[in-house]
Amino acid sequence: MTASAEDLAAWVPQQPHDLCERCARINLESLFPIAHPGYRRCPHAWPSSTPKLSTGSRRPPESKADYLRIIEEFVDFDVLRGWVSFCHEHHEHEHDHSHRKQTVRAARDAVQSIRFIDCATRQVVSAPDTDDAYAALSYVWGQGYTNVDFSTALSDVLPDTIEDAIETTSRLGIKYLWIDRYCIDQNDASDKKFQISRMDVIYNRAYVTIVAAAGTNPDYGLPGVRHRSRDAQKYLRIGRYFVFNKIPDAIEEGIKFSKWARRGWTYQESVLSTRRLIFTDDQVYFECPCMYCYESVNSNGRDISSMNFIPHIEGRIPMFESPVVWEVFTRVEDYSQRELSWASDILKGILGVLRNFELGPLQIRHILGVPLFPFNADGRPASLDSMRMQSGNTQSGRYDVAAFCLGLCWRSRRPYHRREGFPSWSWTGWFGPADWRTIQWYHDGVDQGDPSILVRVRLLDKRIIEWADFFESYFQLAPQLSGELLISAWVLDIHFPESEQWDPDTYYESEQWDPDTYYDEVLVSFDGRKKVLWTFDRTSKARHTMRPCIAVRLAYSTSSDPEVCVMVAQEVEGGSFERIGYIVTKDFPIPRQTNGDAVSHVEAW
């Protein structure tokens, strides 16, 4: 006999002996929401059949079957240690690359001034010459929390999240812990800048990262560690079965809607970490490149880690390693949606991720946040040659201007306000998310940057550097960029339709027009007579004047149904231009070509 949850609810008021007798005749496994959306997203966590409910120890069973685990008020650190140690023992060959040795010594060699908290003595110490492991903490600083004065001795009274992280580190058998607020001298601008630029190393080489995904400030604590307990699961035992009153909410809900998941700085802390222990209000979740585990699932790590899946897609938080060159765009898109307390941190908050791409096998560069990947020997962007291209194929690539043009093909999701101090041609210059759907998602989409464009860059000391010379000394010159580009390109003169008398016989509407989206209209004259009404994504929220604009062709598709990506710029004071919008169209004629300086300053701030 089978029954629904409603059937069981109807039976509960019966006498106990009657309840037990009836339950003995039903299939209890049909009563439980063990296949709720959170679990459907990770089918490999349930090997072959509907999981049974555990009747004994909470430790992982040796059989291939998986079981539900009862969530109690406080964390069982034996379980957490089991996850981390299993990964260390069985997955090192998967994610312990030569540039990611997970020891204190390895971190010290890369970041000479790095310090750690000694969890036993509560002292902040310079990294000793040891192969001991260390943990790192990723948490939300919270509004109104100022920098603490640097001290080699921790205060006796610390925020609960900090104390809980120290406790967790010790209970995991790890001696050292890195926490930005206490291990970086916040009043030493030079030291702070250097260590922020090495965030990729610090989190890469941590043995495990402790993630405080619950709460909105460091006083909240890690649920289940010390003071802040979890709601213990209520259950009824019937024979060899447990009947739960509820199963904890899907773990992605606890992560996705947390303050931690919305903050800008925590993004690179999560994606750059190899192992993550994520504390939510309901339970603890573990993830590494080879497996992920729920505290509510009493699973055999060997079975889970043996399943074939794509880690950075299947996991709750994307992993970093990927053979896909255009993965860098996905990273920037994700980060651009996050919140920052200080607008000036927009680039600093993702430099660790970008630096990892720079030093990784794909050798992807960036210009003030705009990704630039090498071209292959055949003159095509490496990322568009194959959706699953192996990284080694790009080693001999060159950084053509055409690749930079593809990076400039980002779209705003709605009009934004300008972010001062950053160029308008970069997504960093605007308050809002950006995406590169034009070059990632179209099956026959834009795949070729305009090879006719010439670009030079201006440094902070006013020197103008040729493109090839800039990349000859990329790592030395990139920090000196002013954000001003000097561009020679194919352009069209365009203007807004309010200044025109409309004549239905001399224009037609572009097929992309959608009156329900955040688009403006621009009227483009092809030959002084025929006109096209274009629609374009407005980058700028400001109302534009009737001054003429230019349309700069950035990239196009080489398919039989070609599309062209166009940046719309308007002249500002000083003869410079500022990006105000973006167009994807099939209606782009052969434009006039400027001389070397006719459209020179495409940016000024």
XYZ file of C-alpha atoms in Angstrom:
605
model
C 0.000 0.000 0.000
C 1.250 3.528 -0.769
C 0.101 6.851 0.622
C 0.652 10.551 0.166
C 1.760 13.036 2.792
C -1.893 14.075 3.166
C -2.789 10.450 3.943
C -0.254 10.366 6.745
C -1.481 13.679 8.147
C -5.005 12.264 8.259
C -3.773 9.256 10.233
C -1.737 11.144 12.830
C -4.695 11.775 15.231
C -5.330 8.005 15.462
C -4.230 5.948 18.431
C -0.492 5.156 18.482
C -0.961 1.399 18.004
C -3.332 2.112 15.096
C -0.788 4.489 13.538
C 2.023 1.950 13.765
C -0.157 -0.816 12.350
C -1.205 1.314 9.377
C 2.315 2.625 8.739
C 3.607 -0.927 8.646
C 1.470 -1.475 5.538
C 2.506 1.629 3.542
C 5.537 2.553 1.524
C 6.954 5.317 3.701
C 9.462 6.341 1.068
C 6.614 7.821 -0.969
C 5.850 10.273 1.836
C 9.042 12.260 1.879
C 10.013 15.207 -0.342
C 13.464 13.812 -0.954
C 13.342 14.841 -4.586
C 12.603 18.506 -3.961
C 14.112 20.994 -6.444
C 17.387 21.311 -4.566
C 18.124 17.627 -4.946
C 16.958 17.389 -8.530
C 19.707 19.822 -9.359
C 22.369 17.342 -8.212
C 21.252 13.885 -9.344
C 24.672 12.372 -8.834
C 24.169 12.731 -5.081
C 21.504 10.028 -5.337
C 23.193 7.107 -7.118
C 20.612 4.681 -8.444
C 17.367 4.540 -6.509
C 15.260 6.521 -4.100
C 17.379 7.001 -0.960
C 16.317 5.456 2.310
C 16.232 7.192 5.658
C 19.068 6.473 8.023
C 18.333 4.546 11.202
C 21.744 4.507 12.792
C 24.959 6.479 12.928
C 25.240 9.819 11.185
C 28.598 8.821 9.742
C 28.824 7.975 6.028
C 27.856 4.364 5.343
C 30.095 2.069 3.360
C 27.330 0.861 1.074
C 26.498 2.547 -2.220
C 23.128 3.719 -0.951
C 22.741 7.287 0.315
C 20.765 8.249 3.382
C 19.260 11.349 4.900
C 21.003 12.627 8.003
C 19.211 14.250 10.930
C 20.221 17.908 11.284
C 20.841 18.707 14.928
C 21.381 21.977 16.760
C 25.157 21.899 16.468
C 27.557 20.826 13.751
C 29.079 17.360 13.854
C 32.707 18.231 13.071
C 33.524 14.582 12.438
C 31.384 14.859 9.311
C 33.083 18.073 8.172
C 36.560 16.666 8.775
C 35.558 13.583 6.823
C 34.582 15.632 3.776
C 37.746 17.735 3.771
C 40.132 14.862 4.463
C 38.485 12.663 1.818
C 39.018 15.415 -0.744
C 42.625 15.888 0.362
C 43.381 12.168 0.145
C 41.577 11.360 -3.111
C 41.364 14.563 -5.165
C 44.802 16.133 -4.909
C 45.730 14.988 -8.409
C 42.620 16.762 -9.694
C 43.177 20.232 -8.288
C 46.602 20.563 -6.687
C 48.466 22.177 -9.568
C 52.018 23.399 -9.323
C 50.826 26.982 -8.831
C 48.375 26.001 -6.088
C 50.263 24.202 -3.314
C 48.044 24.544 -0.276
C 50.510 25.346 2.478
C 51.587 28.321 4.541
C 55.007 28.247 2.865
C 53.496 28.364 -0.627
C 51.383 31.377 0.289
C 54.365 33.107 1.897
C 56.528 32.563 -1.176
C 53.902 34.287 -3.339
C 52.826 36.977 -0.853
C 55.906 37.814 1.190
C 54.123 40.039 3.706
C 51.253 37.637 4.383
C 50.231 37.037 7.993
C 48.048 34.430 9.681
C 46.132 34.012 12.907
C 47.592 31.249 15.045
C 44.365 29.744 16.355
C 46.071 28.229 19.402
C 47.758 31.416 20.642
C 45.379 33.976 19.050
C 48.437 35.838 17.761
C 48.730 37.367 14.284
C 52.045 36.055 12.998
C 54.125 36.462 9.871
C 53.900 33.324 7.788
C 56.334 30.781 9.242
C 58.480 28.498 7.109
C 56.205 25.495 7.393
C 54.151 23.209 5.224
C 51.236 23.430 7.644
C 47.858 24.063 6.087
C 45.792 27.187 6.645
C 42.124 28.062 6.321
C 40.659 31.301 4.971
C 37.421 33.020 5.929
C 34.942 34.536 3.474
C 32.298 36.658 5.185
C 30.351 39.925 5.012
C 31.940 42.880 6.761
C 28.562 44.530 7.322
C 27.403 48.138 7.240
C 28.929 50.461 9.802
C 31.862 48.200 10.644
C 35.097 50.143 10.363
C 38.645 48.932 9.984
C 40.307 47.624 13.124
C 43.727 48.837 14.184
C 46.302 46.247 13.284
C 47.609 44.260 16.236
C 49.658 41.110 16.597
C 47.347 39.966 19.402
C 43.638 39.438 18.850
C 41.206 41.050 21.230
C 39.573 38.874 23.857
C 36.199 39.926 22.454
C 35.692 39.422 18.725
C 32.568 39.286 16.549
C 30.890 35.884 16.705
C 31.664 35.011 13.078
C 35.376 35.538 13.733
C 35.322 33.506 16.939
C 33.337 30.741 15.242
C 35.795 30.672 12.332
C 38.691 30.261 14.770
C 36.791 27.474 16.527
C 35.958 25.763 13.225
C 39.558 25.953 12.033
C 40.799 24.373 15.253
C 38.118 21.661 15.198
C 39.174 20.793 11.646
C 42.714 20.225 12.917
C 44.151 23.293 11.146
C 46.473 25.659 13.006
C 46.400 28.840 10.919
C 43.567 31.053 9.698
C 43.604 34.013 7.314
C 41.028 36.799 7.775
C 41.445 39.980 5.752
C 40.395 42.432 8.479
C 42.944 41.086 10.966
C 45.767 39.826 8.753
C 46.059 42.941 6.564
C 47.139 46.227 8.097
C 44.152 48.270 6.938
C 45.994 51.526 7.689
C 49.030 50.649 5.559
C 47.908 51.632 2.055
C 50.860 49.988 0.322
C 50.520 46.660 2.151
C 46.755 46.669 1.692
C 47.021 47.312 -2.050
C 49.593 44.558 -2.518
C 47.680 41.908 -0.583
C 44.396 42.768 -2.312
C 46.153 42.240 -5.637
C 47.164 38.758 -4.431
C 43.739 37.578 -3.284
C 43.842 34.866 -5.937
C 46.925 33.346 -4.319
C 45.605 33.627 -0.776
C 42.340 31.814 -1.499
C 43.851 29.409 -4.059
C 46.318 28.082 -1.557
C 44.046 27.832 1.441
C 43.455 24.214 2.468
C 39.785 25.095 2.930
C 37.732 28.290 2.852
C 35.126 28.778 5.559
C 32.150 30.636 4.100
C 29.776 32.538 6.389
C 26.701 32.560 4.147
C 24.295 33.229 7.029
C 23.612 36.654 8.497
C 24.451 40.148 7.302
C 27.361 41.099 9.546
C 30.233 39.517 11.508
C 28.212 39.448 14.732
C 25.868 36.780 13.376
C 28.206 33.838 13.819
C 28.386 30.478 12.067
C 25.161 28.556 12.786
C 25.792 25.327 14.641
C 29.296 26.138 15.894
C 28.976 27.858 19.294
C 26.219 30.230 20.393
C 23.985 30.245 17.327
C 22.325 26.855 17.062
C 20.227 25.551 14.194
C 16.624 24.421 14.448
C 16.911 20.745 15.288
C 14.881 18.538 12.986
C 11.805 17.027 14.596
C 11.095 13.470 13.599
C 9.010 10.436 14.450
C 10.604 7.009 14.443
C 8.415 4.182 13.126
C 10.203 0.880 13.094
C 13.311 1.311 10.977
C 12.080 4.565 9.460
C 12.330 8.192 10.510
C 9.439 10.492 9.570
C 10.737 14.075 9.408
C 8.566 17.106 9.936
C 10.577 18.838 7.213
C 13.739 18.558 5.200
C 15.980 21.671 5.230
C 15.386 24.073 2.390
C 17.369 23.532 -0.777
C 20.919 24.630 -0.081
C 21.036 26.930 -3.090
C 18.228 28.992 -1.573
C 20.308 29.601 1.537
C 23.267 30.637 -0.590
C 21.605 32.454 -3.478
C 19.553 34.805 -1.315
C 22.223 35.443 1.297
C 23.904 38.794 1.790
C 27.202 37.004 1.262
C 26.177 35.963 -2.275
C 25.292 39.556 -3.186
C 28.513 41.199 -2.094
C 31.212 41.988 -4.626
C 34.295 41.085 -2.610
C 33.014 37.635 -1.688
C 32.694 36.620 -5.344
C 36.377 36.048 -5.998
C 36.812 34.603 -2.519
C 34.369 31.863 -3.471
C 35.387 31.085 -7.042
C 39.107 31.099 -6.291
C 38.857 28.689 -3.362
C 39.543 25.002 -3.915
C 37.506 23.624 -1.006
C 34.591 25.421 0.589
C 32.671 24.765 3.789
C 29.559 26.894 3.530
C 27.577 27.604 6.694
C 23.900 28.455 6.182
C 21.110 28.769 8.734
C 19.926 25.231 7.954
C 23.040 23.153 7.382
C 26.645 23.021 6.196
C 27.491 22.390 2.560
C 30.891 21.292 1.194
C 32.137 21.725 -2.335
C 35.374 21.020 -4.180
C 36.103 20.538 -7.899
C 35.310 16.820 -7.629
C 32.324 16.512 -5.310
C 29.867 18.340 -3.107
C 28.181 17.183 0.077
C 25.178 18.179 2.168
C 25.046 17.823 5.909
C 21.496 16.516 5.463
C 22.710 13.741 3.130
C 24.680 10.940 4.736
C 26.533 10.059 1.569
C 29.552 7.995 0.709
C 32.144 10.450 -0.587
C 33.766 7.830 -2.802
C 30.508 7.194 -4.653
C 29.728 10.879 -5.120
C 33.203 11.849 -6.304
C 33.244 9.031 -8.858
C 30.287 10.452 -10.783
C 31.040 12.282 -14.005
C 29.796 15.856 -14.054
C 30.953 19.344 -15.000
C 31.942 20.908 -11.666
C 31.542 24.588 -12.445
C 28.070 23.985 -13.877
C 26.673 21.391 -11.471
C 27.928 22.891 -8.222
C 26.153 25.520 -6.202
C 29.075 27.929 -6.668
C 31.052 27.936 -9.923
C 34.505 26.426 -9.839
C 37.357 28.274 -11.437
C 39.160 25.831 -13.685
C 37.647 25.657 -17.160
C 38.937 24.768 -20.625
C 36.601 27.357 -22.150
C 38.386 30.586 -23.015
C 35.269 32.748 -22.867
C 34.663 31.602 -19.294
C 36.240 34.916 -18.329
C 33.153 36.733 -19.620
C 30.893 34.606 -17.432
C 33.008 35.478 -14.403
C 32.816 39.207 -15.092
C 29.075 39.005 -15.779
C 28.466 37.279 -12.442
C 30.592 39.767 -10.549
C 29.064 42.831 -12.229
C 25.698 41.962 -10.660
C 27.054 42.207 -7.130
C 27.013 45.048 -4.603
C 29.919 47.125 -3.355
C 29.999 49.599 -0.489
C 32.547 51.740 -2.321
C 32.136 52.412 -6.039
C 35.892 52.763 -6.436
C 36.321 49.063 -5.551
C 34.651 47.841 -8.767
C 37.908 46.749 -10.419
C 39.834 45.853 -7.265
C 37.095 43.425 -6.252
C 37.715 41.171 -9.265
C 41.451 41.654 -9.838
C 42.179 38.295 -8.222
C 39.963 36.490 -10.733
C 41.405 38.431 -13.662
C 44.943 37.806 -12.447
C 44.207 34.083 -12.296
C 43.229 34.220 -15.962
C 46.376 36.212 -16.749
C 48.707 33.684 -15.148
C 46.744 30.573 -16.087
C 47.321 28.421 -19.160
C 44.931 30.541 -21.254
C 46.924 33.741 -20.578
C 43.877 35.988 -20.920
C 44.631 39.682 -20.422
C 42.322 42.553 -19.569
C 42.290 46.298 -20.075
C 40.620 47.950 -17.085
C 38.309 44.967 -16.690
C 37.575 44.326 -20.380
C 38.782 40.767 -21.158
C 41.141 40.219 -24.052
C 42.121 36.723 -25.151
C 44.761 35.677 -27.687
C 43.981 34.908 -31.298
C 45.011 31.606 -32.818
C 47.470 31.356 -35.672
C 44.566 31.253 -38.143
C 43.513 34.755 -37.100
C 40.360 33.767 -35.219
C 39.584 34.224 -31.510
C 40.593 31.111 -29.600
C 37.397 31.007 -27.554
C 35.199 30.890 -30.625
C 37.081 28.152 -32.462
C 35.697 25.541 -30.112
C 33.273 25.588 -27.192
C 35.494 23.073 -25.421
C 38.908 24.086 -26.641
C 41.916 22.751 -24.737
C 43.926 25.517 -23.145
C 47.271 24.531 -24.659
C 46.172 25.582 -28.131
C 46.307 29.276 -27.261
C 49.861 29.459 -25.969
C 51.250 30.958 -29.165
C 48.362 33.361 -29.662
C 48.705 37.075 -30.202
C 46.705 39.897 -28.645
C 45.230 41.633 -31.673
C 43.114 44.760 -31.444
C 40.343 42.642 -32.975
C 40.239 40.561 -29.778
C 39.874 43.730 -27.717
C 36.989 44.783 -29.965
C 35.149 41.586 -29.028
C 35.709 42.422 -25.374
C 34.114 45.828 -25.977
C 30.926 44.096 -27.181
C 29.277 44.114 -23.750
C 25.665 45.077 -23.260
C 23.958 46.793 -20.369
C 20.712 45.283 -19.154
C 19.157 48.719 -18.700
C 20.406 52.312 -18.749
C 22.852 53.067 -15.942
C 24.464 56.001 -14.186
C 28.150 56.641 -14.774
C 30.744 55.476 -12.275
C 33.309 58.217 -11.999
C 36.974 57.327 -12.298
C 36.473 54.540 -14.844
C 36.153 54.678 -18.646
C 32.778 54.577 -20.357
C 33.967 51.916 -22.831
C 34.464 49.501 -19.903
C 31.661 47.928 -17.881
C 33.481 49.263 -14.805
C 32.414 52.771 -15.835
C 28.728 52.099 -15.137
C 26.589 51.136 -12.136
C 24.980 47.906 -13.286
C 25.430 44.397 -14.719
C 26.999 43.751 -18.106
C 26.865 40.724 -20.373
C 28.499 39.431 -23.535
C 25.520 37.509 -24.917
C 26.247 38.799 -28.403
C 29.450 36.804 -28.697
C 28.682 33.877 -26.370
C 25.136 32.730 -26.965
C 24.435 33.208 -30.650
C 25.041 29.992 -32.566
C 26.091 31.971 -35.645
C 26.830 35.120 -33.701
C 29.573 37.695 -33.714
C 32.929 35.965 -33.983
C 35.307 38.481 -35.544
C 36.586 41.755 -34.146
C 37.061 44.505 -36.690
C 40.661 44.109 -37.930
C 40.718 47.627 -39.395
C 40.549 49.353 -36.004
C 43.716 50.901 -34.631
C 44.072 51.508 -30.889
C 46.631 53.315 -28.790
C 46.509 53.782 -25.030
C 47.346 56.761 -22.856
C 49.120 56.236 -19.546
C 48.684 58.225 -16.354
C 51.867 60.167 -17.158
C 50.234 61.234 -20.497
C 52.473 59.035 -22.652
C 50.749 57.452 -25.664
C 51.700 53.808 -26.241
C 51.178 51.823 -29.416
C 49.119 48.655 -29.055
C 51.960 46.221 -29.801
C 54.332 48.054 -27.458
C 51.757 47.963 -24.684
C 51.513 44.172 -24.822
C 55.266 43.794 -25.008
C 55.331 45.230 -21.476
C 51.792 44.368 -20.389
C 52.427 43.569 -16.710
C 54.491 46.734 -16.228
C 52.198 49.120 -18.132
C 48.710 47.808 -17.277
C 48.696 49.392 -13.779
C 49.580 52.746 -15.389
C 46.599 52.957 -17.767
C 44.652 56.207 -17.610
C 41.547 54.748 -19.237
C 41.843 56.955 -22.312
C 41.964 55.262 -25.716
C 42.943 56.766 -29.042
C 40.989 54.930 -31.723
C 40.954 55.053 -35.503
C 38.002 53.134 -36.888
C 35.181 52.904 -39.406
C 32.344 55.128 -38.184
C 28.916 56.421 -39.171
C 27.546 59.827 -38.241
C 24.173 59.375 -36.547
C 21.689 61.528 -34.681
C 18.462 61.206 -32.729
C 15.150 61.320 -34.599
C 13.661 64.203 -32.623
C 15.673 66.573 -34.783
C 14.269 65.144 -38.030
C 11.060 65.546 -39.965
C 9.718 62.024 -40.344
C 9.056 60.828 -43.852
C 7.787 57.223 -44.070
C 9.112 56.959 -47.618
C 12.723 57.587 -46.639
C 13.240 55.275 -43.672
C 12.305 51.837 -42.459
C 12.364 50.214 -39.050
C 15.136 47.848 -38.075
C 13.823 44.390 -37.223
C 15.243 44.499 -33.676
C 12.763 47.158 -32.532
C 10.872 46.266 -29.359
C 8.940 49.138 -27.770
C 8.846 47.369 -24.399
C 12.605 47.344 -23.865
C 15.043 50.011 -22.754
C 15.986 51.182 -26.219
C 16.433 54.555 -27.860
C 16.064 55.271 -31.545
C 18.782 56.667 -33.775
C 18.243 57.766 -37.347
C 21.124 56.885 -39.632
C 21.631 58.353 -43.080
C 23.301 55.991 -45.533
C 23.709 58.194 -48.561
C 22.059 61.470 -47.691
C 18.659 60.144 -48.760
C 17.939 56.631 -47.499
C 17.644 56.381 -43.718
C 17.413 53.502 -41.245
C 15.751 53.668 -37.848
C 18.003 51.735 -35.501
C 17.238 50.681 -31.946
C 20.037 50.388 -29.458
C 20.703 49.465 -25.847
C 21.116 52.662 -23.906
C 24.157 52.373 -21.680
C 23.685 55.826 -20.204
C 20.703 56.807 -18.097
C 21.307 60.469 -18.846
C 19.096 62.166 -21.405
C 21.222 62.844 -24.440
C 21.269 66.151 -26.246
C 20.760 66.509 -29.969
C 24.485 66.689 -30.621
C 25.583 64.248 -33.326
C 26.887 60.826 -32.330
C 29.142 58.342 -34.031
C 28.624 54.616 -34.499
C 31.890 52.670 -34.221
C 31.853 49.230 -35.795
C 33.461 46.843 -33.299
C 32.836 43.325 -34.560
C 30.762 41.225 -36.916
C 29.791 37.643 -37.643
C 31.277 35.680 -40.512
C 28.154 33.573 -40.981
C 25.826 33.701 -43.981
C 23.465 35.901 -41.949
C 25.918 38.519 -40.686
C 25.352 40.815 -37.739
C 27.389 43.830 -36.741
C 28.131 45.080 -33.217
C 28.299 48.840 -32.947
C 29.319 51.143 -30.096
C 27.484 54.482 -30.048
C 29.537 57.374 -28.678
C 28.814 61.055 -28.203
C 31.250 63.931 -28.079
C 31.894 65.471 -24.678
C 33.987 68.412 -23.535
C 37.506 68.569 -24.848
C 36.817 66.801 -28.116
C 36.641 63.369 -26.547
C 33.871 60.811 -26.956
C 31.920 58.816 -24.377
C 30.048 55.581 -24.934
C 26.277 56.007 -24.549
C 24.893 52.853 -26.175
C 25.348 49.650 -28.125
C 23.723 48.223 -31.250
C 23.506 44.796 -32.857
C 22.158 45.106 -36.379
C 22.154 43.622 -39.853
C 21.626 47.060 -41.399
C 25.145 48.462 -41.324
C 26.584 49.879 -44.553
C 30.227 50.384 -45.379
C 31.018 53.550 -43.411
C 33.567 56.242 -43.967
C 37.052 55.766 -42.558
C 38.636 58.354 -40.329
C 42.253 59.371 -40.336
C 44.464 58.499 -37.418
C 43.161 61.135 -35.028
C 39.716 62.089 -36.357
C 38.011 59.855 -33.806
C 40.887 59.794 -31.404
C 39.708 60.308 -27.829
C 36.836 57.889 -27.384
C 36.961 58.452 -23.647
C 37.480 61.205 -21.139
C 36.495 61.384 -17.499
